[in-house]
Coordinates of N, CA and C and ligand atoms in Angstrom, one line a residue:
M168 N 65.6 139.6 -100.0 CA 66.2 138.1 -100.1 C 67.4 136.9 -100.1
R169 N 67.6 136.2 -100.5 CA 68.3 135.8 -99.6 C 69.4 135.1 -99.1
T170 N 69.8 135.2 -98.7 CA 71.1 134.8 -98.3 C 72.0 133.7 -98.1
N171 N 73.4 133.3 -98.0 CA 73.9 132.6 -98.7 C 73.7 130.8 -97.6
S172 N 73.1 131.4 -96.1 CA 72.0 130.5 -95.2 C 71.2 131.2 -94.9
E173 N 70.3 129.6 -94.6 CA 69.6 131.0 -93.6 C 69.1 129.5 -93.4
S174 N 68.0 130.2 -92.4 CA 67.1 129.0 -91.7 C 65.8 128.5 -91.6
F175 N 65.4 127.8 -91.3 CA 63.6 126.9 -92.4 C 63.2 126.5 -90.9
K176 N 61.9 126.9 -90.8 CA 61.3 126.1 -89.1 C 60.5 125.7 -90.2
I177 N 61.1 123.7 -89.6 CA 59.5 123.1 -89.8 C 59.5 122.6 -88.0
V178 N 57.5 122.6 -88.1 CA 56.9 122.0 -86.4 C 56.6 120.4 -86.9
L179 N 56.4 119.9 -86.2 CA 55.4 119.2 -87.0 C 54.4 118.3 -85.8
I180 N 53.0 118.4 -86.9 CA 52.1 118.3 -85.3 C 50.9 117.1 -86.0
G181 N 49.9 116.6 -84.9 CA 49.4 115.6 -85.1 C 49.3 114.8 -83.8
E182 N 48.1 113.6 -83.7 CA 47.4 112.7 -83.1 C 49.2 112.4 -81.9
S183 N 49.1 112.3 -80.6 CA 50.2 111.4 -79.7 C 50.6 110.0 -81.2
G184 N 50.8 109.6 -80.8 CA 51.2 108.5 -80.2 C 51.7 108.2 -82.3
V185 N 51.5 108.8 -83.2 CA 51.3 108.8 -84.7 C 53.2 108.9 -85.4
G186 N 53.7 108.6 -84.2 CA 54.7 108.9 -84.6 C 56.4 110.5 -85.4
K187 N 55.9 111.6 -84.5 CA 56.5 113.0 -84.9 C 57.9 112.4 -84.5
T188 N 57.6 111.9 -83.2 CA 58.9 112.0 -82.7 C 60.0 111.1 -83.4
S189 N 59.3 109.6 -84.1 CA 60.4 108.9 -84.8 C 60.3 109.1 -85.9
I190 N 59.9 111.0 -86.8 CA 60.4 110.5 -87.9 C 61.3 111.4 -88.2
I191 N 61.4 112.7 -87.0 CA 62.1 113.5 -86.3 C 64.0 112.2 -86.3
S192 N 63.8 111.0 -85.7 CA 64.7 110.9 -85.4 C 65.7 110.5 -86.4
Q193 N 64.7 109.7 -87.1 CA 65.3 108.5 -88.8 C 66.1 109.4 -88.6
F194 N 65.3 111.0 -89.6 CA 66.0 111.6 -90.0 C 66.6 112.6 -90.1
V195 N 67.3 112.4 -87.9 CA 68.0 113.7 -87.8 C 69.5 113.0 -87.6
N196 N 68.8 111.7 -87.3 CA 70.2 110.6 -86.6 C 70.2 109.6 -86.7
Q197 N 68.3 109.0 -87.9 CA 69.1 107.9 -88.1 C 68.8 106.1 -87.8
V198 N 68.2 107.0 -86.7 CA 68.0 106.0 -85.2 C 66.6 105.7 -85.2
F199 N 65.6 104.1 -84.4 CA 65.1 104.4 -84.8 C 64.5 103.9 -83.6
Q200 N 63.1 103.5 -82.3 CA 62.8 103.3 -81.3 C 61.6 103.0 -81.6
E201 N 61.5 101.4 -81.2 CA 60.2 100.4 -80.6 C 59.2 101.1 -78.9
D202 N 59.9 101.9 -78.6 CA 59.7 102.6 -76.8 C 59.9 103.8 -76.8
V203 N 59.5 104.6 -77.6 CA 60.1 105.7 -77.5 C 58.7 106.7 -76.4
E204 N 60.1 107.4 -75.4 CA 58.7 108.2 -74.8 C 57.7 109.0 -75.3
S205 N 56.6 109.3 -75.1 CA 55.8 110.0 -75.4 C 55.9 112.0 -75.2
S206 N 56.1 112.7 -76.5 CA 56.5 114.0 -75.8 C 55.2 114.8 -74.8
S207 N 56.5 115.2 -74.2 CA 56.1 116.0 -72.9 C 55.9 117.7 -73.4
S208 N 56.6 118.3 -74.5 CA 57.0 119.4 -73.9 C 57.4 119.3 -76.1
G209 N 57.5 121.1 -76.2 CA 58.6 121.3 -77.3 C 59.7 121.1 -77.2
T210 N 60.7 120.5 -78.7 CA 61.9 120.5 -78.6 C 62.4 119.8 -80.2
F211 N 63.4 121.2 -80.0 CA 63.8 121.0 -82.0 C 65.7 120.4 -83.0
N212 N 65.6 119.9 -83.4 CA 66.8 119.3 -84.3 C 66.9 119.9 -85.1
S213 N 68.5 120.3 -84.9 CA 68.7 120.9 -86.6 C 69.2 120.0 -87.7
K214 N 69.2 120.0 -89.4 CA 69.6 119.5 -90.0 C 70.0 120.5 -91.5
T215 N 71.0 119.9 -92.2 CA 71.5 120.9 -92.7 C 71.5 121.0 -94.2
L216 N 71.2 121.9 -94.9 CA 71.1 121.0 -96.7 C 71.4 121.5 -97.5
I217 N 71.7 121.5 -98.7 CA 72.7 122.6 -99.8 C 71.3 121.9 -100.6
Y218 N 72.1 123.8 -101.2 CA 70.4 123.9 -102.2 C 71.4 125.5 -103.6
D219 N 71.2 124.3 -104.9 CA 72.0 125.5 -105.5 C 73.4 125.5 -105.9
N220 N 73.4 123.9 -105.6 CA 75.0 123.4 -104.7 C 76.1 124.2 -103.6
N221 N 75.7 125.6 -103.8 CA 76.4 126.2 -102.6 C 75.8 126.8 -101.8
K222 N 74.8 126.5 -101.7 CA 73.5 127.5 -100.4 C 73.2 126.5 -99.6
I223 N 73.5 127.1 -98.4 CA 73.1 125.8 -97.3 C 71.7 126.3 -96.1
L224 N 70.9 125.3 -96.5 CA 69.6 126.5 -96.0 C 69.7 125.3 -94.7
K225 N 69.3 125.7 -93.2 CA 69.7 124.9 -91.9 C 68.1 124.3 -91.8
L226 N 67.3 123.5 -91.3 CA 66.5 123.1 -90.9 C 66.3 123.2 -88.8
E227 N 65.3 124.2 -88.9 CA 64.8 123.8 -87.8 C 64.1 122.8 -87.4
I228 N 63.7 122.0 -86.9 CA 62.6 120.6 -87.2 C 61.9 120.5 -85.6
W229 N 60.8 121.2 -85.2 CA 60.5 121.3 -84.0 C 59.2 120.4 -84.0
D230 N 59.5 119.4 -82.9 CA 58.5 119.0 -82.3 C 57.8 118.7 -81.5
T231 N 56.8 118.6 -81.2 CA 55.8 118.9 -81.0 C 54.8 117.6 -79.8
A232 N 54.6 117.7 -78.8 CA 53.8 116.8 -78.0 C 51.8 116.7 -78.4
G233 N 51.8 115.5 -78.8 CA 50.0 115.3 -79.4 C 49.1 114.9 -78.5
Q234 N 49.8 114.5 -77.2 CA 49.2 114.3 -75.9 C 47.9 116.2 -75.7
E235 N 46.5 116.0 -75.3 CA 44.6 117.1 -75.1 C 46.5 118.0 -74.3
K236 N 46.4 117.9 -72.9 CA 47.6 118.1 -72.5 C 47.5 119.8 -72.5
Y237 N 48.8 118.8 -73.7 CA 49.9 119.6 -73.9 C 49.8 120.9 -75.3
R238 N 48.4 120.6 -75.5 CA 48.1 120.6 -76.9 C 48.1 122.5 -77.4
S239 N 47.5 122.9 -76.0 CA 47.9 124.6 -75.5 C 48.9 125.2 -75.8
L240 N 50.9 123.8 -76.1 CA 51.5 124.9 -76.1 C 52.2 124.7 -77.9
A241 N 51.0 124.1 -78.4 CA 52.0 123.7 -79.9 C 51.9 125.0 -80.3
S242 N 50.7 125.4 -80.1 CA 50.7 126.8 -81.1 C 51.5 127.9 -81.4
M243 N 53.0 128.4 -80.1 CA 53.4 128.9 -79.8 C 54.5 127.9 -81.0
F244 N 54.4 127.1 -81.1 CA 55.6 126.8 -81.6 C 55.3 126.3 -83.6
Y245 N 53.5 126.6 -84.2 CA 53.4 127.0 -85.5 C 53.9 127.9 -85.6
K246 N 53.5 129.4 -85.0 CA 53.1 130.8 -85.0 C 54.2 130.9 -86.6
E247 N 55.7 130.7 -86.2 CA 56.2 131.6 -86.8 C 57.0 130.7 -88.0
A248 N 55.9 129.0 -87.7 CA 57.4 128.9 -88.9 C 56.5 128.2 -90.3
S249 N 57.9 127.8 -91.0 CA 57.7 128.4 -92.6 C 57.1 126.7 -92.9
A250 N 56.7 125.4 -92.4 CA 56.0 124.8 -92.7 C 55.8 124.0 -91.1
A251 N 54.9 123.7 -92.1 CA 54.0 122.3 -91.1 C 53.7 121.0 -91.6
I252 N 54.4 119.5 -90.8 CA 53.8 119.0 -91.1 C 52.9 117.6 -89.9
L253 N 51.7 117.6 -91.3 CA 50.7 116.9 -90.5 C 50.4 115.6 -90.2
V254 N 50.8 115.2 -89.4 CA 51.2 113.5 -89.4 C 50.1 113.2 -88.7
Y255 N 49.9 111.4 -88.7 CA 48.9 110.1 -88.8 C 48.6 109.4 -88.9
D256 N 48.5 107.7 -88.1 CA 48.9 106.8 -88.7 C 48.1 106.7 -89.3
I257 N 48.5 105.5 -90.3 CA 46.9 104.6 -91.0 C 46.8 104.1 -90.7
T258 N 47.1 102.9 -89.2 CA 46.1 102.3 -88.5 C 45.6 103.0 -87.8
R259 N 45.4 103.8 -87.2 CA 44.6 104.8 -86.7 C 43.5 105.9 -87.4
K260 N 42.3 105.0 -87.2 CA 41.8 106.2 -88.3 C 41.0 108.1 -87.7
E261 N 41.0 107.0 -86.7 CA 41.1 109.2 -85.4 C 42.5 110.1 -85.4
S262 N 43.2 109.5 -86.0 CA 43.9 110.0 -86.1 C 44.1 110.8 -87.0
F263 N 43.6 110.1 -88.0 CA 43.4 111.3 -89.6 C 42.7 112.2 -89.2
E264 N 40.8 111.7 -89.2 CA 39.8 112.5 -88.2 C 40.9 113.6 -87.5
Q265 N 41.4 114.2 -86.9 CA 41.6 114.9 -86.0 C 42.8 116.1 -86.8
I266 N 43.3 115.5 -87.7 CA 43.7 115.9 -88.7 C 43.0 116.8 -89.5
Q267 N 41.8 116.5 -89.7 CA 40.8 117.3 -90.4 C 39.9 118.1 -89.8
N268 N 39.7 117.6 -88.2 CA 38.6 118.5 -87.2 C 39.6 119.5 -86.5
Y269 N 40.8 119.0 -86.4 CA 41.6 120.0 -85.8 C 42.4 119.6 -85.7
W270 N 43.5 120.3 -86.3 CA 44.7 120.2 -86.6 C 44.7 121.3 -87.5
V271 N 44.1 120.2 -88.7 CA 44.0 122.1 -89.9 C 44.0 123.7 -89.5
G272 N 42.6 123.2 -88.6 CA 42.4 124.2 -88.5 C 42.5 125.4 -87.4
Q273 N 43.7 124.7 -86.5 CA 44.8 125.4 -85.3 C 46.0 126.6 -86.4
I274 N 46.3 125.3 -87.1 CA 47.1 126.2 -88.3 C 47.1 127.1 -88.9
K275 N 45.5 126.9 -88.7 CA 44.6 127.9 -90.4 C 44.6 129.5 -89.5
E276 N 44.6 129.3 -87.9 CA 44.3 130.8 -87.0 C 44.9 130.8 -86.1
N277 N 46.5 130.0 -86.2 CA 47.2 130.3 -85.4 C 48.6 130.6 -86.4
G278 N 49.2 130.1 -87.4 CA 50.0 130.0 -87.8 C 50.3 131.1 -89.2
P279 N 50.9 131.4 -90.0 CA 51.2 132.2 -90.9 C 50.9 132.0 -92.2
T280 N 49.8 132.4 -92.8 CA 49.1 132.1 -94.4 C 50.0 131.7 -95.3
N281 N 51.0 132.1 -95.5 CA 51.5 131.5 -96.7 C 52.1 129.9 -95.8
I282 N 52.6 129.1 -95.0 CA 52.4 128.4 -94.4 C 52.6 126.8 -95.3
I283 N 53.9 126.5 -95.6 CA 53.8 125.4 -96.8 C 53.0 124.4 -95.7
L284 N 52.2 123.3 -95.9 CA 52.0 122.2 -95.8 C 52.2 120.7 -96.1
A285 N 52.3 119.9 -94.6 CA 53.2 118.5 -96.5 C 51.5 117.0 -95.2
L286 N 51.3 116.5 -95.9 CA 50.0 115.8 -94.9 C 51.0 114.6 -94.8
C287 N 51.5 114.4 -94.4 CA 52.2 112.9 -93.4 C 51.3 111.7 -92.8
A288 N 50.8 110.4 -94.5 CA 50.8 109.4 -93.5 C 52.1 108.4 -93.4
N289 N 51.9 107.7 -91.5 CA 52.9 107.2 -91.3 C 52.7 106.3 -91.1
K290 N 53.5 105.3 -90.2 CA 53.4 104.0 -90.2 C 53.6 102.9 -92.4
S291 N 53.8 103.1 -92.6 CA 53.2 102.5 -93.6 C 53.9 101.4 -93.8
D292 N 55.0 100.8 -92.8 CA 55.3 99.3 -93.2 C 53.5 98.7 -93.0
L293 N 53.2 99.1 -92.1 CA 51.8 98.4 -91.1 C 50.7 98.5 -92.2
I294 N 50.8 98.4 -93.9 CA 49.8 98.2 -94.6 C 49.1 97.6 -94.2
D295 N 49.1 96.6 -93.7 CA 48.0 95.5 -93.7 C 47.2 95.5 -92.6
E296 N 46.9 96.9 -91.7 CA 45.9 97.1 -90.7 C 45.6 98.6 -91.2
E297 N 45.8 98.8 -91.8 CA 45.9 100.1 -92.9 C 44.3 100.5 -92.7
K298 N 44.2 101.6 -91.9 CA 42.1 101.8 -91.3 C 42.2 103.2 -92.7
V299 N 43.1 103.8 -92.9 CA 43.0 105.6 -93.6 C 42.8 104.9 -95.0
D300 N 41.2 105.3 -95.9 CA 42.1 105.0 -97.8 C 42.9 105.7 -98.0
E301 N 44.2 105.2 -98.7 CA 45.2 106.5 -98.7 C 44.6 107.2 -99.6
E302 N 43.8 107.3 -100.7 CA 42.8 108.1 -102.1 C 42.3 109.6 -101.3
Q303 N 41.4 108.7 -100.1 CA 40.6 110.0 -99.5 C 41.7 110.4 -98.3
A304 N 42.6 111.1 -98.3 CA 43.8 111.0 -97.2 C 44.3 112.0 -99.1
R305 N 44.8 110.9 -99.4 CA 45.6 112.2 -100.8 C 44.0 113.2 -101.6
N306 N 43.9 112.8 -101.4 CA 42.3 113.9 -101.8 C 42.1 115.2 -101.4
Y307 N 41.9 114.7 -99.9 CA 42.3 115.7 -98.2 C 43.2 116.6 -98.8
A308 N 44.6 115.9 -98.9 CA 45.5 116.9 -98.6 C 45.5 118.4 -100.2
K309 N 44.9 117.5 -100.9 CA 44.5 118.4 -102.4 C 43.6 119.5 -101.6
E310 N 43.0 119.3 -101.5 CA 41.8 119.8 -100.7 C 42.8 121.5 -100.0
I311 N 43.7 121.3 -99.2 CA 43.1 121.6 -98.4 C 45.8 122.3 -98.6
N312 N 45.5 122.2 -100.0 CA 46.6 122.3 -100.9 C 47.8 122.2 -99.8
A313 N 48.8 120.9 -99.9 CA 49.7 120.1 -98.8 C 50.2 118.4 -99.8
M314 N 51.1 118.8 -99.8 CA 51.8 117.9 -100.2 C 51.9 116.3 -99.3
F315 N 51.2 115.4 -99.8 CA 51.5 114.0 -99.2 C 52.6 113.3 -99.8
Y316 N 52.6 112.3 -98.1 CA 53.6 111.2 -98.0 C 53.5 110.2 -97.1
P317 N 53.8 109.0 -97.4 CA 53.2 107.6 -97.1 C 54.5 107.1 -96.3
T318 N 54.7 107.2 -95.5 CA 56.7 107.6 -95.0 C 56.2 105.8 -93.7
S319 N 57.5 105.7 -93.7 CA 57.1 104.4 -92.1 C 59.0 105.2 -91.8
A320 N 59.1 105.6 -89.8 CA 59.9 105.7 -89.3 C 60.7 104.4 -89.2
K321 N 59.4 103.4 -89.4 CA 60.9 102.2 -89.1 C 61.2 102.2 -90.0
N322 N 61.0 102.1 -91.6 CA 61.2 101.3 -92.5 C 62.1 102.7 -92.9
D323 N 62.6 103.4 -92.9 CA 63.0 104.5 -93.5 C 62.7 104.9 -94.6
S324 N 61.5 104.8 -94.3 CA 60.8 104.8 -96.2 C 60.0 106.1 -95.9
G325 N 60.5 106.9 -98.1 CA 59.6 108.2 -97.8 C 59.8 109.3 -96.4
I326 N 60.8 109.3 -95.7 CA 61.2 110.1 -94.2 C 61.6 111.5 -95.0
T327 N 63.1 111.1 -96.2 CA 64.2 112.2 -96.8 C 63.7 113.0 -98.1
D328 N 62.9 112.1 -98.3 CA 61.5 112.6 -99.4 C 61.0 114.0 -99.1
L329 N 60.0 113.7 -98.1 CA 59.4 114.7 -97.2 C 60.1 115.3 -97.2
F330 N 61.3 115.6 -96.2 CA 62.0 117.1 -96.2 C 63.0 117.3 -97.0
L331 N 63.3 116.7 -98.0 CA 64.0 117.0 -99.3 C 62.7 118.2 -100.2
Q332 N 61.1 117.0 -100.2 CA 60.2 118.3 -101.4 C 60.1 119.3 -100.2
I333 N 59.3 119.2 -98.6 CA 59.2 120.7 -98.5 C 60.3 121.3 -98.5
A334 N 61.3 121.7 -98.0 CA 62.7 122.3 -98.8 C 62.7 123.1 -99.8
K335 N 63.1 121.8 -101.5 CA 62.4 122.8 -102.5 C 61.4 123.6 -102.2
K336 N 60.4 123.4 -102.3 CA 59.1 124.0 -102.4 C 59.5 125.6 -101.8
Y337 N 60.0 125.1 -100.2 CA 60.1 126.8 -99.6 C 62.3 127.9 -100.2
T338 N 62.8 126.2 -101.2 CA 63.0 127.5 -101.6 C 63.8 127.3 -103.5
N339 N 62.5 126.8 -103.9 CA 61.3 127.0 -105.1 C 63.4 126.7 -105.8
S340 N 64.0 125.8 -105.7 CA 64.8 125.0 -106.6 C 64.4 123.9 -106.1
D341 N 64.8 122.7 -107.3 CA 65.1 122.0 -107.8 C 66.3 120.6 -107.0
N342 N 67.2 121.5 -106.7 CA 68.6 120.9 -106.6 C 68.3 121.5 -105.5
V343 N 68.5 120.4 -104.2 CA 68.4 120.3 -103.1 C 68.9 118.8 -102.6
R344 N 70.0 119.1 -101.5 CA 70.0 118.0 -101.4 C 70.3 117.3 -99.4
L345 N 70.4 116.6 -99.0 CA 71.5 116.8 -97.8 C 73.3 116.9 -97.9
K346 N 73.6 117.7 -96.7 CA 74.9 117.9 -96.8 C 75.3 116.9 -96.5
T347 N 77.2 116.9 -96.8 CA 77.8 115.4 -97.3 C 79.1 116.3 -96.3
D348 N 80.2 115.1 -95.8 CA 81.5 115.8 -95.4 C 82.3 116.6 -96.0
Q349 N 81.7 115.9 -97.5 CA 82.3 116.6 -98.9 C 83.0 118.2 -98.9
D350 N 81.0 118.2 -98.4 CA 81.1 119.9 -98.8 C 81.7 121.3 -98.2
E351 N 82.1 121.2 -99.2 CA 82.9 122.3 -99.5 C 82.8 124.2 -99.1
V352 N 81.5 123.9 -97.8 CA 81.1 124.8 -97.8 C 81.2 125.7 -96.2
F353 N 81.1 127.0 -96.4 CA 81.7 127.2 -95.1 C 80.8 129.0 -94.7
D354 N 80.3 129.3 -94.1 CA 78.9 129.6 -93.0 C 79.7 130.2 -91.5
S355 N 79.6 131.6 -91.8 CA 80.0 132.3 -90.3 C 79.0 131.8 -89.1
T356 N 77.7 131.6 -89.5 CA 76.5 131.3 -89.0 C 76.7 130.5 -88.8
L357 N 76.9 129.3 -89.0 CA 77.8 127.6 -88.4 C 78.0 127.5 -88.0
S358 N 77.0 127.4 -86.0 CA 78.6 127.2 -85.6 C 79.0 126.1 -85.5
D359 N 78.2 124.9 -85.3 CA 79.3 123.8 -85.7 C 79.8 123.3 -87.0
S360 N 80.1 122.4 -86.5 CA 81.2 121.8 -87.7 C 80.8 121.3 -89.0
I361 N 81.4 122.0 -89.9 CA 80.8 121.5 -90.6 C 80.8 120.3 -91.2
G362 N 79.7 119.3 -90.9 CA 79.5 117.5 -91.4 C 78.7 117.4 -90.0
S363 N 78.7 117.9 -88.6 CA 77.8 117.5 -87.7 C 76.8 118.3 -88.2
Q364 N 75.1 117.2 -88.5 CA 74.3 117.1 -88.3 C 72.4 117.8 -87.7
N365 N 73.3 117.7 -86.3 CA 71.9 116.9 -85.3 C 73.2 118.0 -84.4
R366 N 72.5 119.2 -84.3 CA 72.8 119.9 -83.3 C 72.7 120.8 -82.4
G367 N 72.0 119.2 -81.4 CA 71.2 119.0 -80.2 C 69.5 119.7 -80.7
S368 N 69.0 118.8 -79.0 CA 67.8 119.8 -79.2 C 67.9 119.9 -77.4
V369 N 66.4 121.3 -77.5 CA 66.4 121.7 -76.3 C 65.0 121.5 -76.2
K370 N 65.1 121.9 -74.6 CA 63.1 121.3 -74.1 C 63.3 122.9 -73.5
L371 N 61.6 123.5 -74.0 CA 61.4 124.2 -73.6 C 60.0 124.2 -72.2
T372 N 60.5 125.0 -71.2 CA 58.5 124.9 -70.3 C 57.6 125.7 -70.7
K373 N 57.2 126.1 -70.2 CA 56.0 126.0 -71.1 C 55.7 127.9 -70.4
E374 N 56.9 128.2 -69.1 CA 57.6 129.5 -68.1 C 58.5 129.5 -69.6
E375 N 60.1 128.7 -69.6 CA 60.5 129.6 -70.5 C 59.2 130.4 -72.5
L376 N 58.9 129.1 -72.3 CA 58.9 129.8 -73.9 C 57.9 131.0 -73.9
N377 N 57.1 131.4 -72.5 CA 56.7 132.8 -72.1 C 57.2 133.2 -71.9
K378 N 58.8 133.7 -71.5 CA 59.8 134.2 -71.8 C 60.1 134.7 -73.0
K379 N 60.2 133.9 -73.5 CA 60.6 134.0 -75.2 C 59.9 134.8 -75.6
D380 N 58.5 134.2 -75.8 CA 57.9 135.4 -76.3 C 57.7 136.9 -75.4
E381 N 58.1 136.9 -74.5 CA 57.8 138.2 -73.8 C 59.2 138.9 -74.6
V382 N 60.4 138.3 -74.6 CA 61.4 139.3 -75.0 C 61.6 139.3 -76.7
K383 N 60.4 138.7 -77.1 CA 59.7 139.0 -79.0 C 59.7 140.4 -78.5
K384 N 58.6 140.7 -77.7 CA 57.4 141.2 -78.0 C 58.7 142.1 -77.2
K385 N 59.1 142.6 -76.4 CA 60.4 143.9 -76.0 C 60.5 144.3 -77.1
K386 N 61.3 143.1 -78.6 CA 62.4 143.7 -78.6 C 61.8 144.5 -80.0
C387 N 59.6 143.7 -80.6 CA 59.9 144.2 -81.4 C 59.2 145.2 -81.7
C388 N 58.7 145.4 -80.5 CA 57.8 147.1 -79.6 C 58.9 148.7 -78.7
Ligands
GTP1429 P1 53.2 112.2 -78.8 O1 54.7 111.9 -78.5 O2 52.9 111.5 -77.7 O3 53.3 112.6 -79.8 O4 53.8 110.6 -79.8 P2 54.9 110.9 -81.5 O5 53.5 111.8 -82.6 O6 56.2 111.7 -81.4 O7 54.6 108.9 -81.9 P3 56.3 108.6 -81.4 O8 56.9 108.8 -81.9 O9 56.7 108.3 -79.9 O10 56.1 106.9 -81.7 C1 54.2 106.4 -81.2 C2 55.3 104.3 -81.3 O11 54.9 104.5 -82.8 C3 56.2 104.2 -81.2 O12 56.2 102.7 -80.1 C4 57.3 103.6 -82.6 O13 57.7 103.1 -82.1 C5 56.2 104.0 -83.6 N1 55.8 104.3 -84.8 C6 56.9 105.6 -84.9 N2 56.5 105.2 -86.0 C7 56.6 104.2 -86.8 C8 56.4 103.9 -87.6 O14 56.8 104.1 -88.9 N3 56.4 101.7 -88.2 C9 56.1 101.9 -87.1 N4 55.9 100.7 -87.1 N5 56.2 101.7 -85.7 C10 56.4 103.1 -85.4
MG1430 MG1 56.8 112.6 -79.2

């Protein structure tokens, strides 16, 4: 049974440079940077949503590093994710092919079987340089049972919708929206004050992740 407040883990995966960090930064902080540093470890940000008028849904949004040398770490993040956003760059055909040839297989192997999937065609502002046929990508999304969303982190296009639609699917509710300062909801498990949506980010090294896994194993067995 759902409580009045729950956390929902979403992970973004895809090749380096497709815009995973930029999408999160736009959604959580309404900031876009042309010169973002390539990610080297997993980080998370939070954003609070309201569904069914007064229930709280805390999105725990995990960013991963797309560079090949960090890939072995990524699977740790989607192991317990409720949703995965597979991001490709519409101007780079190989970033779409890698979704098909690598990332989807990773999710199938390491993610939960009922994970919600979304295929995100990022950099839609660069439509003139498009190298991936949108129709083909839409068909592929259907094939893998994923939602399909063109987005632009630069123009803030499609980003909020992407996260809200995923949350709708997760909660089974049509009534999902961003929390505003006017919301008179209170939940004792929220350590931040109502109105604060970005609860910071943490960086976990490989050692820390291993430790986290060990603690979990100890707790469960
Ligand atoms: P890794 O951390 O290396 O895995 O890459 P990433 O997927 O996090 O990509 P990142 O967000 O760092 O973006 C890479 C580059 O693309 C940066 O220069 C961004 O400014 C740019 N970028 C991201 N999203 C968009 C977009 O929607 N449109 C345009 N034009 N540029 C974008
Ligand atoms: Mg990044």
